[in-house]
Structure formats: C-alpha cells, structure tokens
XYZ file of C-alpha atoms in Angstrom:
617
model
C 0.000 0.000 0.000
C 1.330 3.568 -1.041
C 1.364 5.518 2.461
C 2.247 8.526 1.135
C -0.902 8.945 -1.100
C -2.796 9.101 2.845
C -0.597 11.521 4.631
C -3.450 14.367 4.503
C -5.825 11.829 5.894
C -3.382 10.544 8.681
C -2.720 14.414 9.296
C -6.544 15.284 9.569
C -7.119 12.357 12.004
C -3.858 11.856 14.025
C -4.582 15.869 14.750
C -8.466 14.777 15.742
C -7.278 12.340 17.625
C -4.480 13.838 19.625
C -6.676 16.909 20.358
C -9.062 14.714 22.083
C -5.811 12.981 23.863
C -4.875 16.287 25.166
C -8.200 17.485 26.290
C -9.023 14.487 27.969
C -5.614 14.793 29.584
C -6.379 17.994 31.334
C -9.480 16.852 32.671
C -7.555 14.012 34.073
C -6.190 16.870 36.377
C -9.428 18.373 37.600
C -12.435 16.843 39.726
C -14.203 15.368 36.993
C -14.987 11.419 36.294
C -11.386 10.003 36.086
C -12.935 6.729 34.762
C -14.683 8.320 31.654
C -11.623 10.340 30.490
C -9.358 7.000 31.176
C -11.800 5.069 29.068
C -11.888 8.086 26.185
C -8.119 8.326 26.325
C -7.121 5.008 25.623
C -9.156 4.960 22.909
C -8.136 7.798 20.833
C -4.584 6.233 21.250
C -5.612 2.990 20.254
C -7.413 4.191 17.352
C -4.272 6.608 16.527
C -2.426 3.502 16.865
C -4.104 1.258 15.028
C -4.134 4.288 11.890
C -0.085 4.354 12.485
C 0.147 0.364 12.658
C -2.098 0.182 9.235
C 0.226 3.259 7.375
C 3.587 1.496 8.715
C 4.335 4.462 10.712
C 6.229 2.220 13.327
C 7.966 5.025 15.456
C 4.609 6.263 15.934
C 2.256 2.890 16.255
C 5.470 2.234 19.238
C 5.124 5.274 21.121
C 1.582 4.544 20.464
C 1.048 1.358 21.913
C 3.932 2.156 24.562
C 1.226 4.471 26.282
C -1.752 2.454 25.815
C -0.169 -0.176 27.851
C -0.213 2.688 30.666
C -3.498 3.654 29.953
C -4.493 0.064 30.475
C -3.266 -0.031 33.832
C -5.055 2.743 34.779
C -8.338 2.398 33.733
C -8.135 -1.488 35.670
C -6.522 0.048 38.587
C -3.704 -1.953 38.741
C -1.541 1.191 38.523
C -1.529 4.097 41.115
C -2.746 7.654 39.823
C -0.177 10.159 41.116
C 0.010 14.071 40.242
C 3.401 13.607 38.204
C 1.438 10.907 35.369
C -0.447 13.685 33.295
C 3.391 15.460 32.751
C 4.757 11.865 31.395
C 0.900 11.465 29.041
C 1.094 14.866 28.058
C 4.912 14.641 27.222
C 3.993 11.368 24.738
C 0.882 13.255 23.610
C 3.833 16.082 22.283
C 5.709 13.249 20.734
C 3.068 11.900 19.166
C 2.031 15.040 17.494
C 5.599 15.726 15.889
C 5.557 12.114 14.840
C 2.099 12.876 12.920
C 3.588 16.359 11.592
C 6.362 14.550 10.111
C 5.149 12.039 8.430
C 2.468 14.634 6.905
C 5.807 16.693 5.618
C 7.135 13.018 4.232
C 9.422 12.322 6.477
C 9.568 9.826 9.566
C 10.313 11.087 13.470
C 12.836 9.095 15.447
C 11.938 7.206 18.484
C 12.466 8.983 21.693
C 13.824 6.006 23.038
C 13.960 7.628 26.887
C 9.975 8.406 26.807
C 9.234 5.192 25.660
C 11.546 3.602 28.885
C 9.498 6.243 30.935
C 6.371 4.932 29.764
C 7.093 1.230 29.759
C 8.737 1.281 33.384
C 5.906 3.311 34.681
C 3.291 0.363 33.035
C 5.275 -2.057 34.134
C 4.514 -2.075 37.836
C 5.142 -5.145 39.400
C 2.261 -5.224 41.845
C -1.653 -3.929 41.814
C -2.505 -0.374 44.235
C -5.378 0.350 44.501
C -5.250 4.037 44.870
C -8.696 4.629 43.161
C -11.330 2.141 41.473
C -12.586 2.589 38.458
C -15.691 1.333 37.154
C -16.094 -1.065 34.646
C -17.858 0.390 31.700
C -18.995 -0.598 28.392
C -15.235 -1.667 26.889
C -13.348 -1.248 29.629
C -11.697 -4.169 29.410
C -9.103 -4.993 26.137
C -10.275 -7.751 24.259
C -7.440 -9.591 22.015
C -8.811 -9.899 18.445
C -8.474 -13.631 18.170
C -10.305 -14.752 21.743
C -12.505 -16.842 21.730
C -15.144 -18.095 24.203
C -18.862 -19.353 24.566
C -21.085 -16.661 23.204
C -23.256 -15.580 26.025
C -26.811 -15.438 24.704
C -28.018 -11.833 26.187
C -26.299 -9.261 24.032
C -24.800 -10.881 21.395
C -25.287 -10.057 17.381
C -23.737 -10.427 14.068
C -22.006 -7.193 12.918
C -21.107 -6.500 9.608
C -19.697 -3.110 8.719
C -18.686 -2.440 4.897
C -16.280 0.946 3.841
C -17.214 3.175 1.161
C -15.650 2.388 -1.924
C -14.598 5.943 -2.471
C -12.866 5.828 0.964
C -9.014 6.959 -0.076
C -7.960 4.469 3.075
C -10.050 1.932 3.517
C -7.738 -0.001 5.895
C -7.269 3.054 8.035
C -11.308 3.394 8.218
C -12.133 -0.293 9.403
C -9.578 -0.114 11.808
C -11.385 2.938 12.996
C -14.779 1.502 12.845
C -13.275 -1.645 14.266
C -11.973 -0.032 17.222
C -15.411 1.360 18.110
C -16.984 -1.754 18.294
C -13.991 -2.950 20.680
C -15.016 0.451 22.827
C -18.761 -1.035 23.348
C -17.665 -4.978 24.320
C -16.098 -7.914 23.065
C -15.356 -8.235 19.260
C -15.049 -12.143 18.433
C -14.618 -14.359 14.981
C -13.071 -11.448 13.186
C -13.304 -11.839 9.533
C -10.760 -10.874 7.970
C -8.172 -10.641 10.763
C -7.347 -6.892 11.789
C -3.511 -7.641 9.996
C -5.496 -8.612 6.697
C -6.808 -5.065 6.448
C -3.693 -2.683 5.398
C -3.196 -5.145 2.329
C -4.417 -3.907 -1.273
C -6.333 -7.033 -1.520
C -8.614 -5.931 1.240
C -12.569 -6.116 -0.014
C -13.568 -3.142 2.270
C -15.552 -5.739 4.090
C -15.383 -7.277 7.737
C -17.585 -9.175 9.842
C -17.571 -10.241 13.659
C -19.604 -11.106 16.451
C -20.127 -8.569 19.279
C -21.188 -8.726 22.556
C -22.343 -5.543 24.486
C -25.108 -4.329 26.613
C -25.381 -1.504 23.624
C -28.491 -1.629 21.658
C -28.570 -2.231 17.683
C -28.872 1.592 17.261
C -26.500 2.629 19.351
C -23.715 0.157 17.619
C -24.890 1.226 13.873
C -24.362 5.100 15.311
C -20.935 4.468 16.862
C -19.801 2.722 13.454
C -21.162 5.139 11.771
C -19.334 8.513 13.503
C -16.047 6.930 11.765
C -17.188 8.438 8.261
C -16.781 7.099 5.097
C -19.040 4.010 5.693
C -21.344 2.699 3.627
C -22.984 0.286 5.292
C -23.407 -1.355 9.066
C -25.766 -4.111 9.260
C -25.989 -5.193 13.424
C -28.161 -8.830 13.534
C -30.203 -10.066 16.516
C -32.307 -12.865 15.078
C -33.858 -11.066 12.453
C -33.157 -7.506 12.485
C -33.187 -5.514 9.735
C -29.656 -4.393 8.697
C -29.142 -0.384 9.629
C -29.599 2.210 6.885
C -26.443 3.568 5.234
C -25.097 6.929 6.498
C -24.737 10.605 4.755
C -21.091 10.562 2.900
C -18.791 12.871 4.071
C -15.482 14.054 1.739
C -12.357 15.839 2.774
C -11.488 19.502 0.983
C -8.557 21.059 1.594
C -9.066 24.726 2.316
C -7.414 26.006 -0.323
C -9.687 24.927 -2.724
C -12.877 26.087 -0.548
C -11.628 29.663 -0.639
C -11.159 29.272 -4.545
C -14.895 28.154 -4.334
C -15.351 30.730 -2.120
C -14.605 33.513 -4.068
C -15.678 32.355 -7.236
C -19.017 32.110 -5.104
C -18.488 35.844 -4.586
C -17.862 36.494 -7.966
C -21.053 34.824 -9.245
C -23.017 37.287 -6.545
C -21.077 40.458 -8.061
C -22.581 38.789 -11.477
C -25.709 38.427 -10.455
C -26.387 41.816 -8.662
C -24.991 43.443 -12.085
C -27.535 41.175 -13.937
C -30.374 41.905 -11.990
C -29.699 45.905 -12.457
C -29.408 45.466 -15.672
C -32.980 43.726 -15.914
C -34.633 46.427 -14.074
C -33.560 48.792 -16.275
C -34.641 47.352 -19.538
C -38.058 47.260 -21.052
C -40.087 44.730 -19.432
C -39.478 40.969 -20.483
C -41.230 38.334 -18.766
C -39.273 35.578 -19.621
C -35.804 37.541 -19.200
C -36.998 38.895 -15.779
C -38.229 35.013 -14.577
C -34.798 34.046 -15.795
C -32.879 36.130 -14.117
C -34.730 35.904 -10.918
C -34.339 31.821 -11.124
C -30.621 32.416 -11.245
C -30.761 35.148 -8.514
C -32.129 32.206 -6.287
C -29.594 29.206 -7.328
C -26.638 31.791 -6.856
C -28.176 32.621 -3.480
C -28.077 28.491 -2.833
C -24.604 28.170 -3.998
C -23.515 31.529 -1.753
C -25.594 29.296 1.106
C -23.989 26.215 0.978
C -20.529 27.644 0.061
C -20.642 29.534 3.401
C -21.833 26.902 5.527
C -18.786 24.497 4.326
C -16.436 26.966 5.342
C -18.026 27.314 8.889
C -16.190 25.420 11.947
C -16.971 25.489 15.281
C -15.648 28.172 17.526
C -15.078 25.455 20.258
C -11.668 24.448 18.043
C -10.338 27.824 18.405
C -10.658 27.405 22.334
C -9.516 23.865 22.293
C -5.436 24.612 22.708
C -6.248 26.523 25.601
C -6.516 24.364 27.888
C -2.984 23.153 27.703
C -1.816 27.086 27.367
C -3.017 27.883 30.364
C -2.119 24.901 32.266
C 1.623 25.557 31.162
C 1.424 29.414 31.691
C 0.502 28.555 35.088
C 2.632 26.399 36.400
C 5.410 28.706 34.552
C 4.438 31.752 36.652
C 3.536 29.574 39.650
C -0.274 30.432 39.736
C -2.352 27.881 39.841
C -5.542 29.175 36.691
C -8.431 27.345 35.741
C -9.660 27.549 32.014
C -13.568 27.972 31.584
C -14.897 27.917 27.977
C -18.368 28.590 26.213
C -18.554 28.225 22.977
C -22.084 28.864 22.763
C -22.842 26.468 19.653
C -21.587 29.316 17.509
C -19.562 28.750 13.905
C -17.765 31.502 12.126
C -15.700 31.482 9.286
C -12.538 28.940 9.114
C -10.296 31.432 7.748
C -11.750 34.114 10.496
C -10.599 31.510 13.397
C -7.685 31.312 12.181
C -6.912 35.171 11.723
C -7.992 35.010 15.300
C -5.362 32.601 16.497
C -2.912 35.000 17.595
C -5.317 38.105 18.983
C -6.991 35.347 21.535
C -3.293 33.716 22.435
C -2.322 37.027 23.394
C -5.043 38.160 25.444
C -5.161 34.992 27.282
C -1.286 34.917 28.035
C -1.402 38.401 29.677
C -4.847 37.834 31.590
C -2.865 35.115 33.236
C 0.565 36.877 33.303
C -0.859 40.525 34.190
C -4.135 40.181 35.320
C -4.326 37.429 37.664
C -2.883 37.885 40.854
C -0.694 35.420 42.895
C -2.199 32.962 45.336
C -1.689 34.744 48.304
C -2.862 38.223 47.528
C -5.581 36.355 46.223
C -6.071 34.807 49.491
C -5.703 38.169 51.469
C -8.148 39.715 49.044
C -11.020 37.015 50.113
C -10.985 35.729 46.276
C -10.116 31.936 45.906
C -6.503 31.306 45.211
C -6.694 29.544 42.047
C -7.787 32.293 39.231
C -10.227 31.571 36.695
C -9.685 32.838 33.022
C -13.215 32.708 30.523
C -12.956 32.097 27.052
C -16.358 32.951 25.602
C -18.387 33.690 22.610
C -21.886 35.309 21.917
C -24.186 36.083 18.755
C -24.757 39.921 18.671
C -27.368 40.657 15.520
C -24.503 39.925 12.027
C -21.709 39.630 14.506
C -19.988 37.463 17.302
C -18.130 38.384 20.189
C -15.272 36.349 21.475
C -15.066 37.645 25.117
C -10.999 37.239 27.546
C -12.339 37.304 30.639
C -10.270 37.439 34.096
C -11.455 37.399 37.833
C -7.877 39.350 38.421
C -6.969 42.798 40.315
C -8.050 44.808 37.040
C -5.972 47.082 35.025
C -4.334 49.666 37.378
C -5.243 52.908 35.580
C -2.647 55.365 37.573
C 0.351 53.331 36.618
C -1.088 53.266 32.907
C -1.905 57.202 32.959
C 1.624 58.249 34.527
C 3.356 55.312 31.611
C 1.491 56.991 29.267
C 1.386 61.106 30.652
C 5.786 60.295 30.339
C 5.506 59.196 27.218
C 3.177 61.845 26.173
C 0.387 59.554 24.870
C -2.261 61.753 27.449
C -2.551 64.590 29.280
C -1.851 64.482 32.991
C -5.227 65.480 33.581
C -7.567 63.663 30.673
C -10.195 60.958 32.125
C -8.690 57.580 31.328
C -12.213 55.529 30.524
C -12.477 52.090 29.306
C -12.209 53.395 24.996
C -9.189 55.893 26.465
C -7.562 52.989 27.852
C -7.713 50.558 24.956
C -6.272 53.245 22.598
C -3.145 53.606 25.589
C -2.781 49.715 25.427
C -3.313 49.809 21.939
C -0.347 52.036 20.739
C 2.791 50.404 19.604
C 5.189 49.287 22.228
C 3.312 50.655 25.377
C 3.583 48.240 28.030
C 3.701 49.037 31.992
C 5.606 45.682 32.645
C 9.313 46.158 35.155
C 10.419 43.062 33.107
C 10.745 41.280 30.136
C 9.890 37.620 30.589
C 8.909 34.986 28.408
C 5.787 35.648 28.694
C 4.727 39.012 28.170
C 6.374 42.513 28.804
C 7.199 43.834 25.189
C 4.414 45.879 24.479
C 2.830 43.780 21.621
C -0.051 42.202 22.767
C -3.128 44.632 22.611
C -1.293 46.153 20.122
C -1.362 42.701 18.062
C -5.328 42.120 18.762
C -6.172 45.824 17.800
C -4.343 45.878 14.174
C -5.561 42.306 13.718
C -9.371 43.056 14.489
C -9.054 45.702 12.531
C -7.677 44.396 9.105
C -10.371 41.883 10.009
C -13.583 44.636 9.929
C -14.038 43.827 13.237
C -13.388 45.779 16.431
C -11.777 45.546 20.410
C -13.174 47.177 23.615
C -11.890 46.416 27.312
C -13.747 46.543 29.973
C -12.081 46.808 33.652
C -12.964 47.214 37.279
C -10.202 47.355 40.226
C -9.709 44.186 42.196
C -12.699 42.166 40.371
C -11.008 41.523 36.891
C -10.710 42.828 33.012
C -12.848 41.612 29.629
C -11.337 42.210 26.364
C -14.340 41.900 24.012
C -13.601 41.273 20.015
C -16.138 41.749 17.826
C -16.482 40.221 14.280
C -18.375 39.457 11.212
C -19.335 35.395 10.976
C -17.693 35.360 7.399
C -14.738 37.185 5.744
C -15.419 37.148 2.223
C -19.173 38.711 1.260
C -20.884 40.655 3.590
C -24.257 42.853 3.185
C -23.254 46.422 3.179
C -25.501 50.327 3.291
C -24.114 51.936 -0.091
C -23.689 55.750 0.882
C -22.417 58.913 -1.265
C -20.301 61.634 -0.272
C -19.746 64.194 -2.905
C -19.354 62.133 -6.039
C -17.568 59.194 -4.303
C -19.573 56.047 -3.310
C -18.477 54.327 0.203
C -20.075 50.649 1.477
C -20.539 50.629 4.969
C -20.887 46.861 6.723
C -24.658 46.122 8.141
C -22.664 44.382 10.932
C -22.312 47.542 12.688
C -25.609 49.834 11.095
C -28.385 50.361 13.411
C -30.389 52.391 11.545
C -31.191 55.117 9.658
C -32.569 58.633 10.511
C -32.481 62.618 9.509
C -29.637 63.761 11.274
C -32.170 65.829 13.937
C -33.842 62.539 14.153
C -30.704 60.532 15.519
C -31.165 61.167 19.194
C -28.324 62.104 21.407
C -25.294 60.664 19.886
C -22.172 62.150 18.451
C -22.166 63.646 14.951
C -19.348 62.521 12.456
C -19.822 64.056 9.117
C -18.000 61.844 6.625
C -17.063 64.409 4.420
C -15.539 66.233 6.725
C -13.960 63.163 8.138
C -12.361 62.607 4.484
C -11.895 65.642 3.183
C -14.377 65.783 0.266
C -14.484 69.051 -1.022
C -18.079 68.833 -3.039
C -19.264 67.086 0.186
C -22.723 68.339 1.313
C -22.743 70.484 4.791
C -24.685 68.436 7.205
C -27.853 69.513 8.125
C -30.855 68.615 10.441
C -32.656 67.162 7.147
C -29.223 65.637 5.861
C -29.473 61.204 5.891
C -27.078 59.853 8.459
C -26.262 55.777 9.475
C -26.434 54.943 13.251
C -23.412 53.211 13.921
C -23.478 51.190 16.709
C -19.790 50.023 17.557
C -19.225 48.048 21.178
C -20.144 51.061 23.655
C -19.824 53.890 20.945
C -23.330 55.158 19.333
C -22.517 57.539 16.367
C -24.667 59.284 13.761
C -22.356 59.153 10.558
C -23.719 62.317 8.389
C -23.944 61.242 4.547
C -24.979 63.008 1.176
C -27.121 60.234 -0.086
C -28.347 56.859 0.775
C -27.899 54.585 -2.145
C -29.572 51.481 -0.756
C -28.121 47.649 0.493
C -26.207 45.339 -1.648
C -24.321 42.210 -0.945
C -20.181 43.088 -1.748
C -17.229 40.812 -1.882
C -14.744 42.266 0.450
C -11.333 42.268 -1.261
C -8.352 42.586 1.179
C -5.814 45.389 0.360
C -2.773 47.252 1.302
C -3.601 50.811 1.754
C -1.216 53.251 0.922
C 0.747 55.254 3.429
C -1.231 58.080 3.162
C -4.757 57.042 3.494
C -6.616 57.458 6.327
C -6.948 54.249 8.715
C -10.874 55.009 7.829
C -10.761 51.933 5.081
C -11.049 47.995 5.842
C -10.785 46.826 1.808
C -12.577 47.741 -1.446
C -15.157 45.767 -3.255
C -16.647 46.196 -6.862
C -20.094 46.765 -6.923
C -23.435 45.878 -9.373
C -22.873 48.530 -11.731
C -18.963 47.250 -11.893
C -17.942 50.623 -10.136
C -15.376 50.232 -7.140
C -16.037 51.356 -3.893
C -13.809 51.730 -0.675
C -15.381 49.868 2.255
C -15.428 51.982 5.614
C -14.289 50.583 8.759
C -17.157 51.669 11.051
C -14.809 50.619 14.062
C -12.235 53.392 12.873
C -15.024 55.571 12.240
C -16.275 55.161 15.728
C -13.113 55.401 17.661
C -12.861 59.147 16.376
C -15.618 60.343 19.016
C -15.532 59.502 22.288
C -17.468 56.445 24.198
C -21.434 56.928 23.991
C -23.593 54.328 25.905
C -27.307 54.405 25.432
C-alpha cells in the first residue's frame, strides 16, 4: 500500500485524535470522572495507533502502543494515579504530534527512546494499588482480536460493517470503525483478521460477532461517527440491517476559498444582472430568468458559506494546555472555563484570530491574575479563573478574555502613558481611552521582560488584527474584580451585506454588521455627529444639516450618527483585502466592486467610531 498517497488523511485524524488525547488529559487533572476520560483516552490512542500500525508508521504505532499499555493499567486500577502521570501522558501526547507532523511533511520522526523507557517502566509495575477504582464500563476491558469463548446469549449479534468504496484508506477506516466496536464490548470471529486489512487485496468488508449491553442503534451510530461508511448491518435474530449513512469528503481549504470567491464572484454577477434587468423594457421571460438564477446563486452563496463554517469550540480547544503551562510557569495555579455557545464563524476568520486570543489569554494570566496569596488576602479563591467565551450579537460574534484578576491599574497606565506623552496628565482615562493607551505600539507598563509578556505587543497585536479583520476591540475593567477584552467580528470574511452611501461624487459601502439604523440627522437622538465628508476631506461634500441622511453606527459602547450626502440602498459586496497606501486614512477595511462594476472603498465603522468619544445608550 502507497502511504504517502494518505498523509493528509493521517494528518486530519492523528490531529483529531491527539486533540481529544490532550483534552481528555487535562481533565484528568481536575475533579471530573477520572474513569470516563481514562476510558476516552485510551481509545483515541488505540485508534491513533491502530491508523499508524495500518500506514507502517512504526515510530509512531510504538510510542503509540507504549502508552496504551499505561493507559491500560489505569483504567483497571492496577496502577496508582499520582500528580506527576499527566506530565509523562502529556509529554507522549507532544511526541506523538511531531511524529504525525512529520510524516504529513514526508518524512519519519525518530523514536524517543527515553519516553518510551518512561512509559514502559511506569506500566510495568510489578504489583496492583489500589489508589482509586474505576468502574467497569462498556469496553473497559481490552479484548485480544483472536479470543474466543462461549457466546453468552443476552447481548450478542452479528455485525457486519462495509467501507465506502470511495474511501481513499479503507484499511485506516475499518480499523477505525473496528476499534469502536472494541469500545462497546467484546469483538469475536473477526473476519478478515485486523492484519489482513492494510493489504491492497482488502474487499472493504469485515464481519464479527459482538457482545455488548449496547443496543442495535446505538452500535450502527458508533460505526457510523467513523465516516466514510457505507454500510453497518448489526443482527439479533432477524433484524433488519441499519440504513447507510450521509457521505462525508475531505477539501482542503485552499480549494474552498477558490470556491469561495468564485461564489463571490457569481453574486457580483448576479447583482450586475439583476440591475441590468430592471432597467430594460419589461421581459417576462428575461426577468423570470434572471430571478431563477438570482435564487440558485443565493443556494450556492448558502452552501458555500456553511462548508467553510467550523466550530468556535476548536479555536478554544489549545487553551486548555496554554493555560495549564502558563501557570505552572508563573507559579499560579488558573483554571480555564470555555463557552462556545454552539456558535460557527468562518474557518479562515478563526484562524486570523489565532494570535489576537493567544495574546489576550497569556497576559490575563501573566498581568491580570494575581498570585495565590494576595488572592487569598483579598477574600478571592486562590486559584484564578480565566473565561474564554463567545456570543451572537445581531450579524456579529463576540469572542469575550475574561479574568477574575486585580483589574488594570489605571494610575500606573496614565503616569506610563502622561511620560511618554500619549495623554494629558489630567484627561479621564475611561475604558475606549484605555484601549487606545494599550493599543499604541510598544506601550507596556511591565518592570520586566519575561517569556511571557512585557514587550508591548499584545493589545497592540489584537487591535491591528481586528481591525484588518472589519471587526473591532473594547476592554472593559474594574479594580480588584477583573478585566474583559471583548472582540467583535463578522461570521464570514469574504461577502458581507453592506448600506451603499455617497459623499460628494464618491460612493463608500458601509458593513450592516455595525448599522443600526437610519434617521435625519435631527432625528438621531443624542449621539455624536461625524460628518463623513468632513472626516475625508471631500471638497463637493454636502454640509450636514438637520434634514441631511445619516447611518447609526453602533460600535461596542460607541453610538454615532455618521452624516452622509445620499443613501444609495443595500447590496451584498465581496470584500477584497488590500494594502492601503501610506497616506490614506486608517478610515478603510478593503474595497469591493459593486453591481454597476464601479469600485467602492469599504469603511471601517470601528475606525469611524473610535474618532468620538465612548457613547452608551
């Protein structure tokens, strides 16, 4: 078999696999049920073993197998559960993941020879302990492929599970599926033998006897979650074999934001088309045309979109183990809390957003927490909680930093920034004043450097990145009960629904993400005038006026009435990244070309909004 045809499929799953290895890991440490992440644990490494095993990546299927054997002696309690064993798992999770990296680039990792000693003497012990018990549960208990024994009556069934012929590794996938029927009991008469299926000759095919308290159902589903399976059948007398499952295919991203913007395109197209059609003389036939094609591009936008979304809980997922190892780095013991909220956004967006979170998170555990005892003194608990959280705001989401710490200590920012003339002495420092302090190149209030933090690039990393992203930061802080960095964002990167406005003889698109409204300018309530022309220096720009059109921004705390000449109307526009030149105002977040095949500069509303000060309704 040609391994190197399946390294993006090893890559996708050895990833998926050691992600849940290193989550489980870390709940290994808290309060939860030790049992259940003992049982989950061992077996994403056997299944990340048995994918290594099938691919002949023996450096990996060793290291592999070398912890299962520890696993296995944890979950029956023969081995003793001590504070210093997730250090050793986590260490072999880390090798592991290199291993998987590797082989992805082509190449093959070399056994750490020393971790696999660590891990064998530590499996090895000679006699049982007893330190904790841990129930038996539904494939607790490794079963060797080739037992056999008297088929108890209760629970047992004929399993036959068959991969999809399109499957690119269909070895790889009935190992899978075979090692989730060893999860719910005792897999006997295994047809072809597990070594049979790596070969080329392999039908796809294998059949076996099971015996588990799970119900038909319940087997089909768990066969089913590997993917790529055509069909489980699960026998009890005369059941009916289970109904095939939806086929799922692998798309490399690169090729999704090719779709994507060729998606984009096809709505630029078809708002010029439909334009066009208004404008003509009245054809039925043209006009039903064109509104059919309106709808399928709408579809394709639709589906296009909801491919590229991912769940925002895999942007929290490292940050478990970052905090864990910031923590015991700065001796402060933190606990993580996520909440995902059920929320998607775009995969290129989370990824943007990689950095902006890692940095926030780093110094609310660095900065913002304080150390055990003055915890302690200050009645709080001594270990510090960190939040990782995100909510659905109207056309955006906001991924909320959250600290229970000593807050930001506003006289030791004002008198950093009065020296280096950022403020004056006297100016109220507010929550907006503050973020644009932290915000500025190079500004930090840290005594020391450390490997940490201390260099001054943090905020000013998440505020340029938000930014380029069309999205925006605010900070929220109170003394001695902790600080919230709130980012806010669109759910996609690539089309979003924009106001069309005109200044003078230039046309601007503003995002809906951040519109509120519109209104006369005296009908915009008590909010902060910006007049865009002003703003940009349009000569032929329009005066504003009480009966001028303005857009009601509405930007984290900031409420602004943005005075316009004209409002053109909404219209769906590609966003096309772009680097501004040196002397353009910072009022611009990309250009787009719109129906009429006219291009536009797209307005940053958070720019806009930052040049007035904070207005909460």
């Amino acid at each position: 078999m040609d391994a190197t045809r399946y390294a993006a499929l090893f890559l996708a799953e050895g990833r998926e696999q050691l992600a849940e290895c290193e989550r489980l890991l870390l709940a290994l440490e808290g309060a939860g049920d030790r049992a259940e992440a003992l049982a989950g644990l061992f077996r994403a490494m056997h299944t990340l073993k048995g994918m290594a095993a099938t691919l002949g990546h023996g450096v990996i299927a060793e290291t592999a197998h070398r912890t299962e054997d520890l696993l296995d002696g944890l979950r029956a309690g023969r081995l003793a559960w001590t504070p210093a064993l997730p250090e050793l798992l986590l260490r072999a999770t880390d090798a592991l993941r290199a291993g998987v990296e590797a082989v992805a680039e082509g190449g093959e990792p070399p056994l750490d020879e020393a971790l696999c000693r660590a891990l064998a003497a530590v499996a090895a012990a000679p006699e049982p302990t007893g330190t904790f018990a841990v129930p038996v549960l539904p494939g607790a208990e490794p079963v060797p492929l080739h037992t056999t024994f008297e088929l108890r009556a209760v629970g047992a069934r004929r399993v036959e599970v068959t991969v999809a012929p399109e499957a690119p590794l269909p070895g790889a996938r009935a190992m899978l599926a075979l090692a989730r029927l060893e999860a719910l009991g005792q897999v006997l008469d295994l047809a072809p033998p597990a070594a049979a299926f790596p070969r080329d000759d392999f039908g796809g095919t294998f059949r076996c006897r099971l015996v588990s308290p799970a119900g038909d159902d319940e087997v089909a589903e768990a066969v089913r979650g590997v993917g790529e399976i055509a069909r489980v059948a699960v026998r009890v007398a005369e059941a009916e074999p289970a109904a095939a499952p939806e086929r799922t295919a692998r798309v490399t991203l690169r090729r999704l934001d090719r779709l994507m913007h060729a998606s984009g395109e096809l709505v630029v197209a078809r708002n010029r088309l439909l334009a066009q059609v208004a404008a003509a003389p009245r054809d039925p036939a043209l006009a039903a045309a064109a509104d059919r094609l309106a709808a399928l591009v709408g579809a394709v936008q639709d589906e296009v979109l909801a491919m590229r979304l991912v769940p925002v809980a895999e942007a929290f997922a490292p940050f478990p183990r970052v905090v864990r190892e910031l923590g015991r780095t700065l001796g402060r013991p933190v606990r993580l809390e996520t909440d995902d909220g059920g929320i998607e956004l775009d995969r290129a967006l989370l990824d943007e957003l990689a950095d902006p979170l890692l940095h926030l998170v780093r110094n609310a555990v660095d900065h913002g927490l304080e150390a055990p005892a003055e915890r302690v003194a200050a009645g709080k608990p001594a270990t510090g909680t960190v939040t990782l959280a995100a909510r659905r705001e109207r056309d955006t989401v906001s991924l909320l930093v959250r600290d229970d710490g000593r807050g930001i200590d506003r006289d030791r920012v004002r008198a950093r920034a009065v020296a280096d003339g950022l403020v004056d002495a006297h100016a109220p420092l507010d929550d907006d004043a503050l973020l644009r302090v932290l915000a500025r190149p190079g500004f930090s209030t840290a005594s020391r450097v450390s490997g940490v933090s201390g260099r001054g690039v943090g905020v000013d990393v998440v505020f340029t990145r938000l930014r380029r992203l069309g999205g925006s930061v605010a900070v929220a802080s109170v003394p001695g009960e902790g600080t919230t960095f709130t980012l806010r964002v669109p759910r996609t990167l690539a089309l979003v629904r924009a106001l069309l406005v005109d200044v003078g003889a230039e046309r601007y698109a503003v995002p809906l993400a951040f519109v509120e409204g519109v209104a006369r300018l005296r009908d915009a309530g008590a909010r902060p005038v910006l007049a865009l022309g002003a703003l940009l220096g349009t000569p032929e720009a329009a005066a504003p006026s009480g009966a001028g059109p303005a857009v009601l921004l509405h930007v984290g705390q900031r409420r602004v009435a943005l005075a316009v000449d004209r409002l053109v109307g909404q219209q769906e526009v590609m966003l096309e990244a772009f680097d501004p030149p040196a002397a353009l105002p910072p009022w611009f977040g990309g250009v787009t070309i719109l129906a009429e095949g006219a291009p536009a500069l797209v307005l940053d509303a958070a720019a806009l909004a930052a040049e007035v000060p904070a207005w909460t309704a």
